[in-house]
Tab-separated table of C-alpha atoms (C1' of nucleotides) in Angstrom:
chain	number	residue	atom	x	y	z
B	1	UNK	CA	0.000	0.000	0.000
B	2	UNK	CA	2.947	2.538	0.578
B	3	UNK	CA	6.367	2.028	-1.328
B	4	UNK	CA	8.909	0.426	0.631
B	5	UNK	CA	12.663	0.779	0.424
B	6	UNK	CA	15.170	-1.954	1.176
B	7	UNK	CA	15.020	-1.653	4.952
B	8	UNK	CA	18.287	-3.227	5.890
B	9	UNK	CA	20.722	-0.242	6.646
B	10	UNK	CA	18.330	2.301	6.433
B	11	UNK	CA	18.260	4.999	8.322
B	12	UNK	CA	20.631	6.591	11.091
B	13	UNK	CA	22.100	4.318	12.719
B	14	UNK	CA	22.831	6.288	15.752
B	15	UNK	CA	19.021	7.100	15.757
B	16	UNK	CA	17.543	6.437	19.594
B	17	UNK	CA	15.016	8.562	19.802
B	18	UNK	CA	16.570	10.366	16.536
B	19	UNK	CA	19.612	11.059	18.913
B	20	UNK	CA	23.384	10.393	19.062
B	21	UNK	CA	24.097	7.503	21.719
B	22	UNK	CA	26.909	4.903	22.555
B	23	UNK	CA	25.794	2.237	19.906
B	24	UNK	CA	28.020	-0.371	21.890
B	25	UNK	CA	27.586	0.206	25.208
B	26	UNK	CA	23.695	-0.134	24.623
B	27	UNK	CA	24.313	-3.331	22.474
B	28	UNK	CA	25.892	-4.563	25.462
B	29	UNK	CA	23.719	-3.090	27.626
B	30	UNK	CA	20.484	-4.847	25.837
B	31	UNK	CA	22.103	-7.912	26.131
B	32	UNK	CA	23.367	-7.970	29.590
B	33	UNK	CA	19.859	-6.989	30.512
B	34	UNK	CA	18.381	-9.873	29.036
B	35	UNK	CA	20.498	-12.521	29.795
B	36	UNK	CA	19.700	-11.265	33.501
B	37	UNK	CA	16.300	-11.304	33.284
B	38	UNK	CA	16.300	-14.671	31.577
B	39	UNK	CA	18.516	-15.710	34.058
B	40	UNK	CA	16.044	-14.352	36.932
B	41	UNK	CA	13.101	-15.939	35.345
B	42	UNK	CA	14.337	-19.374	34.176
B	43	UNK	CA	13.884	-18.643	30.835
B	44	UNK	CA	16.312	-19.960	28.327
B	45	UNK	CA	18.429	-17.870	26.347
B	46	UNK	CA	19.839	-19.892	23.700
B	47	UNK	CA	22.655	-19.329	21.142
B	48	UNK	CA	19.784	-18.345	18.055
B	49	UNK	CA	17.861	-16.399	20.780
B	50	UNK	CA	21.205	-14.556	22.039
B	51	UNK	CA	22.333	-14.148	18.125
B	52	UNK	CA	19.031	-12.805	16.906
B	53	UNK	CA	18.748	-10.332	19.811
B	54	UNK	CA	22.414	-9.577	19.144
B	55	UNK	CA	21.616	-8.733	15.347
B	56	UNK	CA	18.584	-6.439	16.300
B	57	UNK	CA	20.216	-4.366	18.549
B	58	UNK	CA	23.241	-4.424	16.388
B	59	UNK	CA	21.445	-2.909	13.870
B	60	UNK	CA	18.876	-0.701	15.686
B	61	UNK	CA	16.417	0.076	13.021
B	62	UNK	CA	13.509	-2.151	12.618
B	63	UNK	CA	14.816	-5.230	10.321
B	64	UNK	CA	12.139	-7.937	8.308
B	65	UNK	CA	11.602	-11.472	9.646
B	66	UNK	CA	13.853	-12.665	6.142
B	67	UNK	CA	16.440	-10.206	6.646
B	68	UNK	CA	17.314	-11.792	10.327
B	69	UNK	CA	17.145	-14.970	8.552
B	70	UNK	CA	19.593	-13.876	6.084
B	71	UNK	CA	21.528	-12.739	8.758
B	72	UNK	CA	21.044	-15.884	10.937
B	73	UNK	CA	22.220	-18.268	8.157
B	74	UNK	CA	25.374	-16.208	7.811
B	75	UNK	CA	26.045	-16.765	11.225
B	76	UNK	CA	25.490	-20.755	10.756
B	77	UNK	CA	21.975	-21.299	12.061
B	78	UNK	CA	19.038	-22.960	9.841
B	79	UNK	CA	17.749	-20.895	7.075
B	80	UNK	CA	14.581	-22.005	7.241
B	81	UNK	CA	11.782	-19.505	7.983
B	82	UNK	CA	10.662	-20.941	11.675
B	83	UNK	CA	14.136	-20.283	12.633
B	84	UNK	CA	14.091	-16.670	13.240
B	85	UNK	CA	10.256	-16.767	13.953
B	86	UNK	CA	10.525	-19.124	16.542
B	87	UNK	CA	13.405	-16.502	18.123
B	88	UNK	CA	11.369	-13.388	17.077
B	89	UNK	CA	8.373	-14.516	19.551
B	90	UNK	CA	10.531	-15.646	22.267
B	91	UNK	CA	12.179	-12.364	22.308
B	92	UNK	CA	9.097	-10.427	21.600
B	93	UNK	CA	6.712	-12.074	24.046
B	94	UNK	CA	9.006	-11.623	26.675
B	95	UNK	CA	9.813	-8.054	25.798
B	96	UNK	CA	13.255	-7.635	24.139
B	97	UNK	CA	12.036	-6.920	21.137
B	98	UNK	CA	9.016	-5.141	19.525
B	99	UNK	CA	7.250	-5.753	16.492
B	100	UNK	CA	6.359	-2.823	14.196
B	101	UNK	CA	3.029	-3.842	12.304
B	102	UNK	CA	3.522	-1.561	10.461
B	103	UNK	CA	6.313	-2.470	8.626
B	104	UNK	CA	6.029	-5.917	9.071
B	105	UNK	CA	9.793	-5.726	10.940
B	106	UNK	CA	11.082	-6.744	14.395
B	107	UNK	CA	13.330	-4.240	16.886
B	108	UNK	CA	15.471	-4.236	19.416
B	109	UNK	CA	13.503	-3.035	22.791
B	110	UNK	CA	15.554	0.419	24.197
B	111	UNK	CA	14.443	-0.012	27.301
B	112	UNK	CA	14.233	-3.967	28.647
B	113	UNK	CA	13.238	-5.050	31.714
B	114	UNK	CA	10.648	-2.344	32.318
B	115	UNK	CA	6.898	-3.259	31.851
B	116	UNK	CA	5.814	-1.145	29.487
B	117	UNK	CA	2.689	-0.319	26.234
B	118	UNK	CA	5.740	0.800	23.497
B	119	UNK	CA	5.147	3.379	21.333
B	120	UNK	CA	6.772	3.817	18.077
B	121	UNK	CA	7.734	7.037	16.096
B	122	UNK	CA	8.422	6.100	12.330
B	123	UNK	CA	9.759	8.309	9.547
B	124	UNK	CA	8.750	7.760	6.406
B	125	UNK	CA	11.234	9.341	4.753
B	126	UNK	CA	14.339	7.660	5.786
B	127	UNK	CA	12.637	4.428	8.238
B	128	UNK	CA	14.107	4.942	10.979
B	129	UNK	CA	11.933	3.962	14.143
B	130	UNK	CA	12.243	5.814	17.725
B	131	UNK	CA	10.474	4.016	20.933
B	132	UNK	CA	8.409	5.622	23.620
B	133	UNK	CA	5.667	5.075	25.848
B	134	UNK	CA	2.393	5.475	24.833
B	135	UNK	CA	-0.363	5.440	28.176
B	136	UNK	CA	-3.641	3.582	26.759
B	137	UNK	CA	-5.310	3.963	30.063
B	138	UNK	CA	-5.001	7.695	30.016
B	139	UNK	CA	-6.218	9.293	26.514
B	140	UNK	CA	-9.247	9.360	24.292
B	141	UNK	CA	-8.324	5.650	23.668
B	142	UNK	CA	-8.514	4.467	27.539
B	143	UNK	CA	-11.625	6.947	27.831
B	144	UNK	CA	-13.542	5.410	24.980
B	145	UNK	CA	-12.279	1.564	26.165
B	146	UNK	CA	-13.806	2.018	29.760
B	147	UNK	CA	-16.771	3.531	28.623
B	148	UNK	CA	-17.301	0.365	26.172
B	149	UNK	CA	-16.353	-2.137	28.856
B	150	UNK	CA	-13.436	-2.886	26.957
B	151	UNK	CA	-10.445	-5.094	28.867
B	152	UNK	CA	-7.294	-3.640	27.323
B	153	UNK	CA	-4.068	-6.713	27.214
B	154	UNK	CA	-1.993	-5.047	24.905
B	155	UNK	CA	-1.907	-2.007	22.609
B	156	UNK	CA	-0.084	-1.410	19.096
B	157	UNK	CA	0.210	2.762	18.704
B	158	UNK	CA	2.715	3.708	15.677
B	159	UNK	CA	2.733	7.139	14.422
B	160	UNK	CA	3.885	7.237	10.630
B	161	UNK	CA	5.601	10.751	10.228
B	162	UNK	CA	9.138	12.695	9.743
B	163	UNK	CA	11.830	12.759	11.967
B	164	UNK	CA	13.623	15.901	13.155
B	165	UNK	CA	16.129	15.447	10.641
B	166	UNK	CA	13.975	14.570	7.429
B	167	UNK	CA	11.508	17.247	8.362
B	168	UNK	CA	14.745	20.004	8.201
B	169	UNK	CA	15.556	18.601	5.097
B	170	UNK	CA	11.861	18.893	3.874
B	171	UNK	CA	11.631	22.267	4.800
B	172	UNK	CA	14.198	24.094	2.542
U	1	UNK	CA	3.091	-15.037	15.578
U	2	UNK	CA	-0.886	-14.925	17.119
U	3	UNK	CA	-3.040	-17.785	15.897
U	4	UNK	CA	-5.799	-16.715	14.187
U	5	UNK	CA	-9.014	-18.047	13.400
U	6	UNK	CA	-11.145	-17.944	9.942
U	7	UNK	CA	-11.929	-14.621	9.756
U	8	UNK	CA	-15.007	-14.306	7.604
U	9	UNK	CA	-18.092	-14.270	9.609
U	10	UNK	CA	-16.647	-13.779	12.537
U	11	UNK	CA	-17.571	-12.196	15.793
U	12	UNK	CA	-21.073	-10.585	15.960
U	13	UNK	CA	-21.983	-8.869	13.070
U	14	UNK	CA	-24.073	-7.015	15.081
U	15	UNK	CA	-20.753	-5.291	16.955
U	16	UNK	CA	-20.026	-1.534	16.334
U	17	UNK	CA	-18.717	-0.226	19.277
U	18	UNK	CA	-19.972	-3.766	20.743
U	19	UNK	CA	-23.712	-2.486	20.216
U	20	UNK	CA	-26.919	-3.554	18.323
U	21	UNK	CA	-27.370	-1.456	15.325
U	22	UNK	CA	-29.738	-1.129	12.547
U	23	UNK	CA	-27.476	-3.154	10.367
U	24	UNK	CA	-29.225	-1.998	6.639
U	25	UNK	CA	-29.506	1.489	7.380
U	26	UNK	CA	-25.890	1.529	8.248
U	27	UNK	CA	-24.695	-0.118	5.011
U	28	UNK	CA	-26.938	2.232	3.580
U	29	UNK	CA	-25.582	5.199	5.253
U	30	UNK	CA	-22.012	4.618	4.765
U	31	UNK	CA	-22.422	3.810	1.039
U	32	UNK	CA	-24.518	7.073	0.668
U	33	UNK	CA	-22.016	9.010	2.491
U	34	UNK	CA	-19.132	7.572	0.465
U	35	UNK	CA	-21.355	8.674	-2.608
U	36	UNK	CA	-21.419	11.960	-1.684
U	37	UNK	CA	-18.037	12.493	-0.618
U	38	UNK	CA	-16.547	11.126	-4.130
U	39	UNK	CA	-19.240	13.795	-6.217
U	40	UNK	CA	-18.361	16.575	-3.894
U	41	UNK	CA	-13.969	15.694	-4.720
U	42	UNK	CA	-14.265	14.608	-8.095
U	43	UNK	CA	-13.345	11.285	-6.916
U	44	UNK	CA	-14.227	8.096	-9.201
U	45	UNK	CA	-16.882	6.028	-6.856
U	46	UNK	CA	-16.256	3.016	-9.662
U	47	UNK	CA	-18.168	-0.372	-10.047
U	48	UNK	CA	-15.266	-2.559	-8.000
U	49	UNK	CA	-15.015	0.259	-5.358
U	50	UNK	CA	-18.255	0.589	-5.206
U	51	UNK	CA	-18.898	-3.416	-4.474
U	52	UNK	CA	-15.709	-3.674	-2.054
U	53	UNK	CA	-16.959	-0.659	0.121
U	54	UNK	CA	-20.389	-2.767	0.005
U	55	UNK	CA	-18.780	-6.164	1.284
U	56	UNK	CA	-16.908	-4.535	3.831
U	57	UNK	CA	-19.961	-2.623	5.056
U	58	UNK	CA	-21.832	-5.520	4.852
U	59	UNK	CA	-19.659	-7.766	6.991
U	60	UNK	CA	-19.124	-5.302	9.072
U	61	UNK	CA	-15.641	-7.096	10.605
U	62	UNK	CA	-12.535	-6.826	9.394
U	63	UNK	CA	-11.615	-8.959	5.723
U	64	UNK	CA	-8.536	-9.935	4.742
U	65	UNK	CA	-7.640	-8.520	1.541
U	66	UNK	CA	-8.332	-12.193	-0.120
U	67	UNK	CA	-11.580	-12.557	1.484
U	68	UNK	CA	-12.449	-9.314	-0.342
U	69	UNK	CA	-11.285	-11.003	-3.640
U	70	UNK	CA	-13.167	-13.822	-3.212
U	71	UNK	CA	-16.440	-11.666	-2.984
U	72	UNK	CA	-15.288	-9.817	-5.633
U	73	UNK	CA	-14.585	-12.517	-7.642
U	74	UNK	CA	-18.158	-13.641	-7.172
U	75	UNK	CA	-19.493	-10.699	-7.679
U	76	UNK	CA	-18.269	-10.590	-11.451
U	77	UNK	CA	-14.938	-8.846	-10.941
U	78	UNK	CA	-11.666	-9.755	-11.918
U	79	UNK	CA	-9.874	-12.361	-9.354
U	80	UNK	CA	-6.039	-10.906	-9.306
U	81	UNK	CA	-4.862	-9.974	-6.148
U	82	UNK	CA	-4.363	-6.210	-7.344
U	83	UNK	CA	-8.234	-5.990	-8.023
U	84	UNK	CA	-8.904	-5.991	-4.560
U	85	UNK	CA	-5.659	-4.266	-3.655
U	86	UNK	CA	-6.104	-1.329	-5.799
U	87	UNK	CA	-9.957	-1.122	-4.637
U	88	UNK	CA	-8.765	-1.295	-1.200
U	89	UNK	CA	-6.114	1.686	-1.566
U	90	UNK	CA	-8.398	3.728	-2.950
U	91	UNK	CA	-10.840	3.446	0.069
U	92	UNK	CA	-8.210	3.539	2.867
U	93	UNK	CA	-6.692	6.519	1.364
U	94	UNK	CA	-10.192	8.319	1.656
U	95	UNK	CA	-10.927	7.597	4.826
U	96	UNK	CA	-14.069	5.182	3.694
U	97	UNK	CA	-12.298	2.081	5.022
U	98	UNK	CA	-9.225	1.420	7.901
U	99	UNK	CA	-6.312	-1.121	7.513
U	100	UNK	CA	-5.756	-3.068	11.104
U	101	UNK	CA	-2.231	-4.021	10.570
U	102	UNK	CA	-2.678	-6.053	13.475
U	103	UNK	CA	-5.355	-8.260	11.629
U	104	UNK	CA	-3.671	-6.973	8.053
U	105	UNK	CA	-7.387	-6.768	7.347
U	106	UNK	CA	-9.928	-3.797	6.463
U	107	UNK	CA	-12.357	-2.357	7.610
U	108	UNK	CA	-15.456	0.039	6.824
U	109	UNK	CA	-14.821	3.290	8.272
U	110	UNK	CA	-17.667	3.706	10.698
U	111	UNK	CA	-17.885	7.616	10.510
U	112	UNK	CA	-16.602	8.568	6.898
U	113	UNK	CA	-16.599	12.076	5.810
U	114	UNK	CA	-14.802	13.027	9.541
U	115	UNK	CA	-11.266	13.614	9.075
U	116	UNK	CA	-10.161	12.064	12.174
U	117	UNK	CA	-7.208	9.817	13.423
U	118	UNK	CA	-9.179	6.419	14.367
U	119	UNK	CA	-8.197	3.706	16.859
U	120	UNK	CA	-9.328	-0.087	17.277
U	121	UNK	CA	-10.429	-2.136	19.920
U	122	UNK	CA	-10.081	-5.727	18.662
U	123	UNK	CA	-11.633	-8.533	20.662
U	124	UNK	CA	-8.968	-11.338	20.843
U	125	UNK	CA	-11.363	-13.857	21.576
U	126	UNK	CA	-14.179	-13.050	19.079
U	127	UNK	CA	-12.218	-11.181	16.559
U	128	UNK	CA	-14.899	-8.255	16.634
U	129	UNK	CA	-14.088	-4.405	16.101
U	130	UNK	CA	-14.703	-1.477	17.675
U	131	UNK	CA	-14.071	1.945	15.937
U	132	UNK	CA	-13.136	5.088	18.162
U	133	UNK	CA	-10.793	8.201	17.791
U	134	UNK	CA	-7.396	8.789	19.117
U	135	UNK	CA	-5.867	12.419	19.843
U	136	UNK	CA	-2.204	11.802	19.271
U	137	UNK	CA	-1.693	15.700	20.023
U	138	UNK	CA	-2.744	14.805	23.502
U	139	UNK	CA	-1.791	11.898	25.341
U	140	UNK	CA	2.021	10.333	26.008
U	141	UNK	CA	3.008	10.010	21.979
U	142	UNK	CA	2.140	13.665	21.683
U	143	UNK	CA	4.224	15.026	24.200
U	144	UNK	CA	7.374	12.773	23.071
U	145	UNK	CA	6.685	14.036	19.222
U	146	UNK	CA	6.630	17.324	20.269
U	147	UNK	CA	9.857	17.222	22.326
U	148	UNK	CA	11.754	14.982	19.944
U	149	UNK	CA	10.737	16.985	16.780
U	150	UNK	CA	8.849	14.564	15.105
U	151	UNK	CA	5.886	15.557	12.894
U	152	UNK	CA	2.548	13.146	12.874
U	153	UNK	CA	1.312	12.737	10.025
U	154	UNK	CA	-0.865	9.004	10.232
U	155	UNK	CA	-1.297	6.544	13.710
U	156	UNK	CA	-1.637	3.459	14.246
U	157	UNK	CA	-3.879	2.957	17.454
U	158	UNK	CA	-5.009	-0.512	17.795
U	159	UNK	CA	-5.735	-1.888	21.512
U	160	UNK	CA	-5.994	-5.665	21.578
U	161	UNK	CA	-8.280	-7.326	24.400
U	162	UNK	CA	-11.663	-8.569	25.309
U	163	UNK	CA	-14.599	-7.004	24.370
U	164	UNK	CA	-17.404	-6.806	26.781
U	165	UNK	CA	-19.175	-9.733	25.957
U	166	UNK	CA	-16.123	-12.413	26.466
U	167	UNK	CA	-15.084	-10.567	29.037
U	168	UNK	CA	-18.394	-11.414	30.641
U	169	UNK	CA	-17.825	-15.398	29.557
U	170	UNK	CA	-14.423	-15.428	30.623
U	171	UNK	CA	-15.287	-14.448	34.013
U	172	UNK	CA	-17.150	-17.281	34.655
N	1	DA	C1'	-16.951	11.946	-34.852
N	2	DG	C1'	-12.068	11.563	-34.187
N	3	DG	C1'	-7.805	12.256	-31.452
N	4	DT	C1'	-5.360	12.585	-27.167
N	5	DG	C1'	-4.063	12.243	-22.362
N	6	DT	C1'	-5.002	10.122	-18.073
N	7	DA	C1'	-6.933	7.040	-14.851
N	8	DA	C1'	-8.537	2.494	-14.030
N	9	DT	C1'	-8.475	-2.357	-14.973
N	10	DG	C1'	-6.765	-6.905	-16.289
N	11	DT	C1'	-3.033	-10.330	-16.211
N	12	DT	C1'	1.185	-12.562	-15.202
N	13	DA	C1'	4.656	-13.188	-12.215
N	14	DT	C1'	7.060	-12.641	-8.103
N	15	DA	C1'	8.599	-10.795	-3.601
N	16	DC	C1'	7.863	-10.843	1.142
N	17	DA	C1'	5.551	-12.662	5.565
N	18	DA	C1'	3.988	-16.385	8.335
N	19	DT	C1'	2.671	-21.106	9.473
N	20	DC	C1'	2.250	-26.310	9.215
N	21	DA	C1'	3.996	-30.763	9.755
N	22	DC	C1'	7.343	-33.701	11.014
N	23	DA	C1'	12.093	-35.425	12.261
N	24	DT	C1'	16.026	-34.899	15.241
N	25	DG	C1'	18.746	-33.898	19.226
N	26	DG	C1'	20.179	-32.108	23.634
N	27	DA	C1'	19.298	-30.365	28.517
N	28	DG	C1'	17.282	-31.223	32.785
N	29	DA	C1'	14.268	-33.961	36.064
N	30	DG	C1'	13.508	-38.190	38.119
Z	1	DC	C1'	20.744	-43.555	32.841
Z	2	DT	C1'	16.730	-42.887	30.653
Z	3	DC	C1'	12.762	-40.483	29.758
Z	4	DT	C1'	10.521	-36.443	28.590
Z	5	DC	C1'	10.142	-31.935	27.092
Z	6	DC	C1'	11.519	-28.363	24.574
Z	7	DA	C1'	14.247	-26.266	21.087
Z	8	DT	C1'	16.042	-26.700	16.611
Z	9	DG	C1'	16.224	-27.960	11.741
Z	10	DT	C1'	14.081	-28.765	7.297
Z	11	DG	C1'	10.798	-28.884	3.523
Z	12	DA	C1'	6.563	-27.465	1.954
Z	13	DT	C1'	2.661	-24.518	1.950
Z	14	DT	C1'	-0.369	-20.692	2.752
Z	15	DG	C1'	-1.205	-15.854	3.074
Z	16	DT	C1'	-0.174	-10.915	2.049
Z	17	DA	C1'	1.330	-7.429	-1.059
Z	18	DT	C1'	3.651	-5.379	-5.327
Z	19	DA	C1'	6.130	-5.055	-9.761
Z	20	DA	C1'	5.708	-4.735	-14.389
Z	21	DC	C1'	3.304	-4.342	-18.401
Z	22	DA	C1'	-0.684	-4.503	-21.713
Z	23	DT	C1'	-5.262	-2.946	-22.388
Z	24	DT	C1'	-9.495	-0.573	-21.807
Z	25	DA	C1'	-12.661	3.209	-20.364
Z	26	DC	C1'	-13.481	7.868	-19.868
Z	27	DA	C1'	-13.021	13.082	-20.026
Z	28	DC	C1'	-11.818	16.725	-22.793
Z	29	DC	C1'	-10.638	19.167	-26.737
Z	30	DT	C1'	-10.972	20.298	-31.777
DNA sequence: AGGTGTAATGTTATACAATCACATGGAGAG
DNA sequence: CTCTCCATGTGATTGTATAACATTACACCT
């Protein structure tokens, strides 16, 4: 429905919230975190689990389910398509990673280990994705849930837009 | 990544907002209002737009984009996936008919001719849909837009749960 | 009526996303 | 040690969405 451009290496790289940041330190950081929370939980971590988290928050931009695969393979793992699904839920339902509906892709969680409804800032101009917290219970959303006796699990909010930079750009 | 059940037929089809409605009037109504909207713009209300609006109205849950073919194809239309596709664009990008990306279905707009920026409560039990609106200006996303710089142009508000009437069974 | 530009449609093929079904193997509990 | 469960691997299939290109329908002008 909207044009799509080869996502893999799109974007700033350094984009957190469309700012600068240690890139290694918080690849490290996201994967300390969830080895101890896996850890604290009795979860298991495995080595395609630990690699696919790895290659998200390497990357930090949202990535396609094929495009971890790809990446997957290269590192010596199956190549077949369950292989990075069956990693892609693990890490999403327990947090670590998010999926943007979206754009059909899969990222790297900035802020693991707190419960949280994400809330994802896209640019359509260059695709690169910045997470925040949306609150569902406050807002017209929450309002109009409680007054239909709706029970609110989970929430997807994505707002499709231009970053900082790509709006400058826009502007001249 | 969610299992998911046959879609067509689904939930009740008496569910807007998870009320009973006057279900002819209100294919009547949104057709009419579609109608108008097109002669007013100079927008071309064609035969296979005309008929998808109608299924989706009709059902009045959200159809995958084959689903739509099918009827389409039924109906006398042509059966290639860009039939519906192309139908389908053409509606979402007038406001007569929302994409859930969490369902990557469609479905009729429930107040065309509002601009407005909708959200979705979908029922993960009975698959039914709730339209409502969203204020993105307000509310948590706002505020982080506004102090990262990023300009809103489309959301994505979809809240996944239990609508009343499961909620009700599951309590049991 | 005939010509022209544009939008819509039809058709074929393919890319991308997700799941099913089944076989294998290793880690942990008893 | 063995049994069981869970994770992994593989092949095949289904579902979703577009690309690319040919053709047709319609509005407008002359």
């Amino acid at each position: 429905m909207t044009s799509r451009a080869s996502r893999s290496g799109n974007g700033n790289p350094d984009a957190v919230g469309f700012e600068q940041h240690d890139h290694a330190a918080c690849v490290r950081d996201g994967m300390a975190a969830a080895e101890a929370r896996c850890a604290e939980e009795g979860l298991r971590f495995t080595s395609v689990r630990r690699k696919t988290l790895e290659i998200l928050l390497q990357e930090h931009s949202a990535l396609g389910a094929y495009e971890v695969l790809d990446r997957l393979r290269e590192a010596g793992f199956g190549s077949q398509p369950p292989v990075a699904y069956r990693a892609l839920e693990f890490l999403v339902s327990n947090g670590f990673v998010h999926k943007i509906e979206k754009l059909n892709a899969f990222i790297a969680c900035t802020n693991p280990g707190t419960a949280h409804y994400p809330a994802f800032m896209i640019c359509r101009s260059c695709d690169s994705v910045a997470e925040t917290q949306s609150m569902p219970a406050r807002g017209a959303l929450g309002d109009a849930a409680r007054a239909a006796g709706f029970l609110i699990e989970r929430t997807v909010v994505e707002a499709e837009g231009l970053c900082p930079t790509c709006a400058d750009k826009a502007d001249t």
